[in-house]
Short mmCIF file of C-alpha atoms and ligand atoms in Angstrom, two decimals:
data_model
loop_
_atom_site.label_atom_id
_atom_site.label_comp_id
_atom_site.label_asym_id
_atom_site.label_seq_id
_atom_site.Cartn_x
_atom_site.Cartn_y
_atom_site.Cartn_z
CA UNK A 1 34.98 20.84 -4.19
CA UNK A 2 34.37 20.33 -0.46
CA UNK A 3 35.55 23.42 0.69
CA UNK A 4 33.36 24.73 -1.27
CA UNK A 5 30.53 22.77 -0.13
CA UNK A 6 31.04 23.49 3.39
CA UNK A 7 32.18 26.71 3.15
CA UNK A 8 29.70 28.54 0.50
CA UNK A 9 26.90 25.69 0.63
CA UNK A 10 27.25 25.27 4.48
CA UNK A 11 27.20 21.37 4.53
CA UNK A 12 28.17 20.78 7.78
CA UNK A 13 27.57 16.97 8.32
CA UNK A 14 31.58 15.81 9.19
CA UNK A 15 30.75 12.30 7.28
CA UNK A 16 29.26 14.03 4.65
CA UNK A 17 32.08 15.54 3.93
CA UNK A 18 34.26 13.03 4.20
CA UNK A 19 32.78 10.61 1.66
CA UNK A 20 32.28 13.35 -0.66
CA UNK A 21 36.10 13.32 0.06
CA UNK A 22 36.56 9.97 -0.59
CA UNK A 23 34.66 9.29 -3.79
CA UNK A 24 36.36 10.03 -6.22
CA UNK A 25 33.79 12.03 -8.50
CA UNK A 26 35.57 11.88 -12.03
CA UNK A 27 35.44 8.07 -12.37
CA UNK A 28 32.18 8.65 -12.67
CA UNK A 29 31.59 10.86 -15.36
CA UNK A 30 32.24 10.12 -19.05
CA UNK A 31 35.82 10.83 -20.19
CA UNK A 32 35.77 13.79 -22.37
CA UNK A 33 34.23 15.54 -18.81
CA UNK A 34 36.05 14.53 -16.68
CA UNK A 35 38.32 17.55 -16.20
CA UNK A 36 35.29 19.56 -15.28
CA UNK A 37 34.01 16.26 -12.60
CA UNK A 38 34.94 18.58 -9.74
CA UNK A 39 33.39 21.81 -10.80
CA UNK A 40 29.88 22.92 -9.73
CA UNK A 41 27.89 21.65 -11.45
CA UNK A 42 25.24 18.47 -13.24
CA UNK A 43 27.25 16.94 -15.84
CA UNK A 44 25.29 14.47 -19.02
CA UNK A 45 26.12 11.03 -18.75
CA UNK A 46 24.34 8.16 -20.91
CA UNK A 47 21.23 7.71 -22.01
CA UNK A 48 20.27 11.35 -21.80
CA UNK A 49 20.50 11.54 -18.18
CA UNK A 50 22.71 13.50 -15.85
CA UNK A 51 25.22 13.06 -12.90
CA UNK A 52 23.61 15.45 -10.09
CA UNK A 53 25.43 18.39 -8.93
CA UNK A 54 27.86 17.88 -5.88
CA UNK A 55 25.91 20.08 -3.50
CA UNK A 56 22.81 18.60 -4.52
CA UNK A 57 24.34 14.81 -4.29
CA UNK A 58 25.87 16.31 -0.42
CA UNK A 59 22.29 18.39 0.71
CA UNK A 60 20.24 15.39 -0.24
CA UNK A 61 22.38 13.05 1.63
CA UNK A 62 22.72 15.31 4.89
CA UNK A 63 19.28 15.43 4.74
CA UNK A 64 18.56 11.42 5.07
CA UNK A 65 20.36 12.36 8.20
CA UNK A 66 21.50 8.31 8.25
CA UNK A 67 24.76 6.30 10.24
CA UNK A 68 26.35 3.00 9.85
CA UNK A 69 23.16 1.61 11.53
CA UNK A 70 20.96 2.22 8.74
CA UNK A 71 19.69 0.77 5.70
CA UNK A 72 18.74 3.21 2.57
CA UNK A 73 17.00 3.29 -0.73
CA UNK A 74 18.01 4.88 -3.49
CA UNK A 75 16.05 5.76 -6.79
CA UNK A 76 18.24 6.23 -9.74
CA UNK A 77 21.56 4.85 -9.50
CA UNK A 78 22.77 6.70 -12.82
CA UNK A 79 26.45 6.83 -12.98
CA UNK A 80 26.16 5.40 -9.08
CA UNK A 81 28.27 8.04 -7.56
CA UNK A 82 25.21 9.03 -5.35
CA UNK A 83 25.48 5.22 -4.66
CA UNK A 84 29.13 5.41 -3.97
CA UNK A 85 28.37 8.58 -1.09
CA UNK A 86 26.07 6.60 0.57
CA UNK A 87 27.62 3.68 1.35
CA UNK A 88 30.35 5.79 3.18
CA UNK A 89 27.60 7.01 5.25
CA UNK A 90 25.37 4.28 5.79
CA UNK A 91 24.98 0.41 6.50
CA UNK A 92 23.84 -0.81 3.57
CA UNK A 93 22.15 0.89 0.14
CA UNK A 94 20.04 -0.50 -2.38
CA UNK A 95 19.69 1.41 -4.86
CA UNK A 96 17.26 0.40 -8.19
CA UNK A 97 17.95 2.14 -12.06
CA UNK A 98 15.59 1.46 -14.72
CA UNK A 99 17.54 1.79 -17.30
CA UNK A 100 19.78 -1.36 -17.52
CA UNK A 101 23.04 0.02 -19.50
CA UNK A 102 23.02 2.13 -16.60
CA UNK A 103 22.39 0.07 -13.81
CA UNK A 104 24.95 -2.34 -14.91
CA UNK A 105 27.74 0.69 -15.31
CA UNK A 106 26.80 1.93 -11.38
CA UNK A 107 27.14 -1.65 -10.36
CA UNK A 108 30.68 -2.27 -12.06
CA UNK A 109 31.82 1.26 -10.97
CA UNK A 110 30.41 0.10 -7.57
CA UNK A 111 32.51 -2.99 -6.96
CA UNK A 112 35.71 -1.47 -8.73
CA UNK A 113 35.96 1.16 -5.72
CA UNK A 114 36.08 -1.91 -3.26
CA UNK A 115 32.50 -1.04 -1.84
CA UNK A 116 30.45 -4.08 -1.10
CA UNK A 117 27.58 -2.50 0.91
CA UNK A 118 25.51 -1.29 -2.11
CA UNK A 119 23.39 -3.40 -4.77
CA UNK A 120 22.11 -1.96 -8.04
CA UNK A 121 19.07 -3.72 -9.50
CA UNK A 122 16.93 -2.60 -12.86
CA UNK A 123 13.61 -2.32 -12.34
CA UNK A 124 11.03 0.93 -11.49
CA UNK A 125 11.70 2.38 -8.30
CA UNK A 126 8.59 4.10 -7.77
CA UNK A 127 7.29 0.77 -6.64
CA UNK A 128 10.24 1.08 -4.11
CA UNK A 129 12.23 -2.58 -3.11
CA UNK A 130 9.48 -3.99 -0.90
CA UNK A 131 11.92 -6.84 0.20
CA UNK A 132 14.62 -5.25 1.75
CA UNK A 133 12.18 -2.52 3.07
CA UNK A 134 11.72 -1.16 6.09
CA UNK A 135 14.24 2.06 4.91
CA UNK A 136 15.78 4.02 7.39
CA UNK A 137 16.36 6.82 4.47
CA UNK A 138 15.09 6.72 0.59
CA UNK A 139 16.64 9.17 -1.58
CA UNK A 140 14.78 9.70 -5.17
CA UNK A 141 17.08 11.36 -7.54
CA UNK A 142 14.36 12.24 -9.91
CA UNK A 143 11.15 14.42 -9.93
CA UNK A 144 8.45 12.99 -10.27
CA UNK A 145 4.99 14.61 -10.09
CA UNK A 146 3.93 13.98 -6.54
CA UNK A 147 5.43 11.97 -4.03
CA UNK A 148 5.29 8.34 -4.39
CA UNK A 149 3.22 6.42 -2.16
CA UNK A 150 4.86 3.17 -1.70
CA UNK A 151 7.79 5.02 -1.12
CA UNK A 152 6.47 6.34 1.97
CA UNK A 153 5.13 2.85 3.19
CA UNK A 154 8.64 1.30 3.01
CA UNK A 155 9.89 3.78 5.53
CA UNK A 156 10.51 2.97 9.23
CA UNK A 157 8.85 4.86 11.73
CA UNK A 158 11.08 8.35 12.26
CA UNK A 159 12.60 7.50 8.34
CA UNK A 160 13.41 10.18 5.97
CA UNK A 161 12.34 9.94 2.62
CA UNK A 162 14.17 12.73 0.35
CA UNK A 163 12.47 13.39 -3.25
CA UNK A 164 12.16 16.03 -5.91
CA UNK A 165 8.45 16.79 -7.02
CA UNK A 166 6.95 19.46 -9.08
CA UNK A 167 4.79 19.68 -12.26
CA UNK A 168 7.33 20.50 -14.33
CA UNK A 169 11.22 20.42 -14.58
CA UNK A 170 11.70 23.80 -14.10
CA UNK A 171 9.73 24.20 -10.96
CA UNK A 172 10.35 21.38 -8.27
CA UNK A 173 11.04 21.43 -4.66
CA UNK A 174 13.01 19.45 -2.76
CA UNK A 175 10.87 17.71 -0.35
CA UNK A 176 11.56 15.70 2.85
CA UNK A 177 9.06 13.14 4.36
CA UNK A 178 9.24 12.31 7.99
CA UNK A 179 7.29 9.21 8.91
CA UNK A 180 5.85 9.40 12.52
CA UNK A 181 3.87 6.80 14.33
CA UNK A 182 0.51 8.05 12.63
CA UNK A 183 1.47 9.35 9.40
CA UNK A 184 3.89 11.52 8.05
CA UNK A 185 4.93 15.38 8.09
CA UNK A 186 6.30 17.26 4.91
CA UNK A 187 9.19 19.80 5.14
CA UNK A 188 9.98 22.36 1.67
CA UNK A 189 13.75 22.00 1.37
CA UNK A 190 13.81 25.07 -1.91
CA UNK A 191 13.91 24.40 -5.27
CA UNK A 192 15.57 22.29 -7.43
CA UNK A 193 16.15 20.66 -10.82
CA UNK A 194 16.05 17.27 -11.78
CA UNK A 195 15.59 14.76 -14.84
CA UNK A 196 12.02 13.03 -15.14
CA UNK A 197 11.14 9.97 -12.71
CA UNK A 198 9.39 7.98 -15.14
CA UNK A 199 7.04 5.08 -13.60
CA UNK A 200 4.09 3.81 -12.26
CA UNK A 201 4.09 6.52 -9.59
CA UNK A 202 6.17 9.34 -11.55
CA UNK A 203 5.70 10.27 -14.97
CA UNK A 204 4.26 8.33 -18.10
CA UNK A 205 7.35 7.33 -20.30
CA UNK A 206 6.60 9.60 -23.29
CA UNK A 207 9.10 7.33 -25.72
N1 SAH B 301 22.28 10.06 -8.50
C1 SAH B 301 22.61 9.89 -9.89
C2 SAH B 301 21.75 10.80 -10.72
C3 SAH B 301 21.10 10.06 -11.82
S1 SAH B 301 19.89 10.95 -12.75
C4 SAH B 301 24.08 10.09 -10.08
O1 SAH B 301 24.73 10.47 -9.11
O2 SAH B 301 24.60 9.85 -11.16
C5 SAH B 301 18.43 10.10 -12.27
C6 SAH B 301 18.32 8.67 -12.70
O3 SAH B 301 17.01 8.23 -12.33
C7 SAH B 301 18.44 8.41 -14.19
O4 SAH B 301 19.51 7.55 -14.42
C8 SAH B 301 17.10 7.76 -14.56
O5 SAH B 301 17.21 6.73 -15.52
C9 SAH B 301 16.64 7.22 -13.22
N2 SAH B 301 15.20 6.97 -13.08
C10 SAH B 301 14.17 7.72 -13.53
N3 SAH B 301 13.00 7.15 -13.17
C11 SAH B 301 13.31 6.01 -12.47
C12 SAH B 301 12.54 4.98 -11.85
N4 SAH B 301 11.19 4.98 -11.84
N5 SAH B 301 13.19 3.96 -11.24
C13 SAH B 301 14.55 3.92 -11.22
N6 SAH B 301 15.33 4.86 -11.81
C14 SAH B 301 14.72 5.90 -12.42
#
């Protein structure tokens, strides 16, 4: 799986690669998939929602461009393997799910794999985790229809806030925010897939 991430999806990052060498990716996924937890691909975990696909789990995290120095948001813990990668890369990681079952499971998973630099909380993440913030990096790992403002107020000046958006599933972009002293600049990182981020500042919750 890393060779191929480095070779054929040119991640180049060194600790990137090593903590997507380190994690190991099947303890994450449910059991009857876990033979495939090292192909290419998103695999379904609970509650309808998916495990992200390696490259996207290793792009989105070169992309926070973050060291041992920094402290990073995540939104949507899922299975926590995202989790899992970042605390390999960075100081410390919060990291908020709304969906308790799954919050809980990404916190357990957490602490079995000896990390202790990552917290998993329930609650909507759109709102972002105003008491830990300022973020060096936020990662979203849902799209959401435009970028979410608080989001963008929790980051430190120079931060890098990574996030899906798009009006539909089927046509997002991967879009990274650089805060600067006066505002903030917008690069398109190409398109991408991801389930709904359902909240105050994403989508309505259509159950
Ligand atoms: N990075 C995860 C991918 C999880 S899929 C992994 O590696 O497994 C995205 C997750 O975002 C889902 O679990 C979904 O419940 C969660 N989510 C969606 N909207 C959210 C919100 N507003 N706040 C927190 N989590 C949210």
């Amino acid at each position: 799986m890393v060779e191929r991430l480095h070779q054929h999806y040119q991640i180049n990052d060194p600790r990137v690669l090593e903590a997507m060498r380190a994690i190991p990716r099947h303890l994450f996924v449910p059991e009857a998939l876990q033979g495939r937890a090292y192909g290419d691909h998103a695999l379904p975990i609970s509650a309808s929602q998916t495990i992200s696909q390696p490259y996207i789990v290793a792009r989105m995290t070169e992309l926070l461009e973050v060291n041992k120095d920094s402290r990073v948001l995540e939104i949507g813990a899922g299975s926590g393997y995202q989790t899992a990668i970042l605390s390999k890369v960075a100081g410390q990681v919060y990291s908020i799910e709304r969906i308790g079952d799954l919050a809980r499971g990404a916190q357990t998973r957490i602490r079995e794999l000896g990390i202790y630099n990552a917290t998993v909380k329930c609650f909507d993440g759109t709102l972002g985790w105003a008491a830990n913030a300022p973020y060096d990096g936020i990662l979203v790992a849902a799209g959401g229809p435009h970028i979410p403002k608080p989001l963008v107020g929790q980051l430190k000046p120079g931060g890098r806030l990574v996030v899906p958006v798009g009006p539909t599933r089927e046509s997002q972009r991967l879009v990274r925010v650089i805060k600067t002293e006066t505002g903030s600049k917008e690069e398109d990182h190409g398109a991408c897939a991801f389930v709904p981020l359902i909240g105050q500042h994403g989508w309505d919750d259509q159950k």
